[in-house]
Amino acid sequence: MTSHDVTLERTDGPNRTIEVTDDETVLEAAGRAGVRLPYDCRKGTCITCVGRLIEIEGADTDVDADADGAARTADPADAFTYRRSPAALTDRERADGYVLLCIAQPRVDCRLEVGPRVRSEVGDSPWA
């Protein structure tokens, strides 16, 4: 069975690296490891569990800058598969690195920002 190391980083700490097997989501692995993450629907239809991809471990460190000059994140399409469509995220949000952790399964070792700050960046669920 394949597994990947996913580091969950909070703005105010603590950070924690968990092992996620290829048959589970980040949220499921976090629960197994005793790490509490917010969630609600577990179907990708709300924004409660959102995280933001910071880095794909071992990937080329070249990053693009957006219009504001801020570094863009790694492409989440390279890092995750979804059990189902992440309906609560727009294409733009997905391109900006946001990931729904309740349905996301990592394909690489990576770092994710989690917590209320990430949730506030995305806003409310389009279905709320």
CSV table of C-alpha atoms in Angstrom, one decimal:
chain,number,residue,atom,x,y,z
A,1,MET,CA,0.0,0.0,0.0
A,2,THR,CA,1.3,3.4,-0.9
A,3,SER,CA,1.3,6.3,1.5
A,4,HIS,CA,2.3,9.9,1.5
A,5,ASP,CA,3.4,12.3,4.2
A,6,VAL,CA,1.1,15.3,4.5
A,7,THR,CA,2.2,18.1,6.8
A,8,LEU,CA,-0.7,20.1,8.2
A,9,GLU,CA,0.4,23.6,9.1
A,10,ARG,CA,-1.6,26.1,11.2
A,11,THR,CA,-0.8,29.8,11.3
A,12,ASP,CA,-0.5,29.7,15.0
A,13,GLY,CA,0.8,26.1,15.2
A,14,PRO,CA,1.2,23.3,16.0
A,15,ASN,CA,2.2,21.7,12.7
A,16,ARG,CA,1.8,18.0,12.3
A,17,THR,CA,2.9,15.5,9.7
A,18,ILE,CA,0.5,12.6,9.1
A,19,GLU,CA,0.8,9.5,6.9
A,20,VAL,CA,-2.1,9.2,4.4
A,21,THR,CA,-2.6,5.8,2.7
A,22,ASP,CA,-3.8,5.7,-0.9
A,23,ASP,CA,-7.2,4.5,0.1
A,24,GLU,CA,-8.0,7.3,2.5
A,25,THR,CA,-8.6,11.0,2.5
A,26,VAL,CA,-6.6,13.6,4.4
A,27,LEU,CA,-9.5,14.1,6.8
A,28,GLU,CA,-9.7,10.3,7.5
A,29,ALA,CA,-6.0,10.1,8.1
A,30,ALA,CA,-6.0,13.1,10.4
A,31,GLY,CA,-8.7,11.5,12.4
A,32,ARG,CA,-6.8,8.2,12.6
A,33,ALA,CA,-3.7,10.2,13.8
A,34,GLY,CA,-5.7,12.0,16.4
A,35,VAL,CA,-5.4,15.4,14.6
A,36,ARG,CA,-8.7,17.4,14.7
A,37,LEU,CA,-9.7,19.1,11.5
A,38,PRO,CA,-13.0,20.9,10.9
A,39,TYR,CA,-15.5,19.2,8.7
A,40,ASP,CA,-19.2,19.0,8.0
A,41,CYS,CA,-20.6,17.3,4.9
A,42,ARG,CA,-17.8,14.8,4.0
A,43,LYS,CA,-19.0,15.0,0.4
A,44,GLY,CA,-17.2,18.1,-0.9
A,45,THR,CA,-20.3,20.2,-1.0
A,46,CYS,CA,-19.4,22.6,1.8
A,47,ILE,CA,-16.2,24.6,2.6
A,48,THR,CA,-15.7,23.6,6.2
A,49,CYS,CA,-12.7,21.3,5.7
A,50,VAL,CA,-10.8,23.5,3.1
A,51,GLY,CA,-7.1,23.6,3.2
A,52,ARG,CA,-4.5,25.3,0.9
A,53,LEU,CA,-1.7,23.5,-0.8
A,54,ILE,CA,1.6,25.2,0.1
A,55,GLU,CA,4.2,22.9,-1.4
A,56,ILE,CA,4.6,19.6,-3.2
A,57,GLU,CA,7.6,18.0,-1.5
A,58,GLY,CA,10.5,17.4,-3.9
A,59,ALA,CA,8.8,19.4,-6.7
A,60,ASP,CA,10.6,22.0,-8.7
A,61,THR,CA,10.8,25.1,-6.5
A,62,ASP,CA,10.1,27.5,-9.3
A,63,VAL,CA,6.8,29.3,-8.7
A,64,ASP,CA,4.8,31.8,-10.6
A,65,ALA,CA,3.7,35.1,-9.2
A,66,ASP,CA,0.1,36.3,-9.5
A,67,ALA,CA,-0.9,39.9,-10.4
A,68,ASP,CA,-0.2,41.1,-6.9
A,69,GLY,CA,3.3,39.6,-7.0
A,70,ALA,CA,2.4,36.9,-4.4
A,71,ALA,CA,3.9,33.5,-5.1
A,72,ARG,CA,1.3,31.0,-6.4
A,73,THR,CA,1.0,27.6,-4.9
A,74,ALA,CA,1.7,24.3,-6.4
A,75,ASP,CA,-1.0,22.9,-8.7
A,76,PRO,CA,-3.3,20.8,-6.5
A,77,ALA,CA,-4.2,18.7,-9.6
A,78,ASP,CA,-0.7,17.4,-9.4
A,79,ALA,CA,-1.0,16.5,-5.7
A,80,PHE,CA,-4.5,15.2,-5.2
A,81,THR,CA,-7.3,13.1,-6.6
A,82,TYR,CA,-10.8,13.5,-5.4
A,83,ARG,CA,-13.3,10.8,-4.5
A,84,ARG,CA,-15.9,12.9,-6.1
A,85,SER,CA,-16.1,16.4,-7.6
A,86,PRO,CA,-15.2,19.2,-5.2
A,87,ALA,CA,-18.5,21.0,-5.9
A,88,ALA,CA,-17.9,23.7,-3.3
A,89,LEU,CA,-14.8,25.0,-4.9
A,90,THR,CA,-14.7,27.2,-8.0
A,91,ASP,CA,-12.2,26.5,-10.8
A,92,ARG,CA,-10.3,29.6,-9.7
A,93,GLU,CA,-10.1,28.4,-6.0
A,94,ARG,CA,-8.8,25.0,-7.1
A,95,ALA,CA,-6.2,26.7,-9.3
A,96,ASP,CA,-5.2,28.9,-6.3
A,97,GLY,CA,-4.4,25.7,-4.3
A,98,TYR,CA,-7.5,25.2,-2.2
A,99,VAL,CA,-8.3,21.6,-1.5
A,100,LEU,CA,-11.4,20.0,0.2
A,101,LEU,CA,-9.7,17.6,2.7
A,102,CYS,CA,-12.8,15.5,3.3
A,103,ILE,CA,-12.6,14.0,-0.2
A,104,ALA,CA,-9.0,14.7,-1.2
A,105,GLN,CA,-6.5,11.8,-1.5
A,106,PRO,CA,-2.8,12.8,-1.9
A,107,ARG,CA,-0.7,11.4,-4.7
A,108,VAL,CA,2.5,13.0,-3.3
A,109,ASP,CA,4.1,14.2,-0.1
A,110,CYS,CA,3.0,17.8,0.5
A,111,ARG,CA,2.4,20.6,2.9
A,112,LEU,CA,-1.1,22.1,3.5
A,113,GLU,CA,-2.1,25.2,5.4
A,114,VAL,CA,-5.2,24.5,7.5
A,115,GLY,CA,-7.3,26.4,10.0
A,116,PRO,CA,-9.7,29.3,10.2
A,117,ARG,CA,-7.5,31.7,8.2
A,118,VAL,CA,-7.7,29.4,5.1
A,119,ARG,CA,-11.4,29.0,5.6
A,120,SER,CA,-11.9,32.8,5.8
A,121,GLU,CA,-10.0,33.2,2.5
A,122,VAL,CA,-12.5,31.1,0.6
A,123,GLY,CA,-15.7,32.4,2.1
A,124,ASP,CA,-19.0,30.6,2.4
A,125,SER,CA,-20.1,27.5,0.5
A,126,PRO,CA,-22.0,28.3,-2.7
A,127,TRP,CA,-24.7,25.9,-1.4
A,128,ALA,CA,-25.2,27.6,2.0
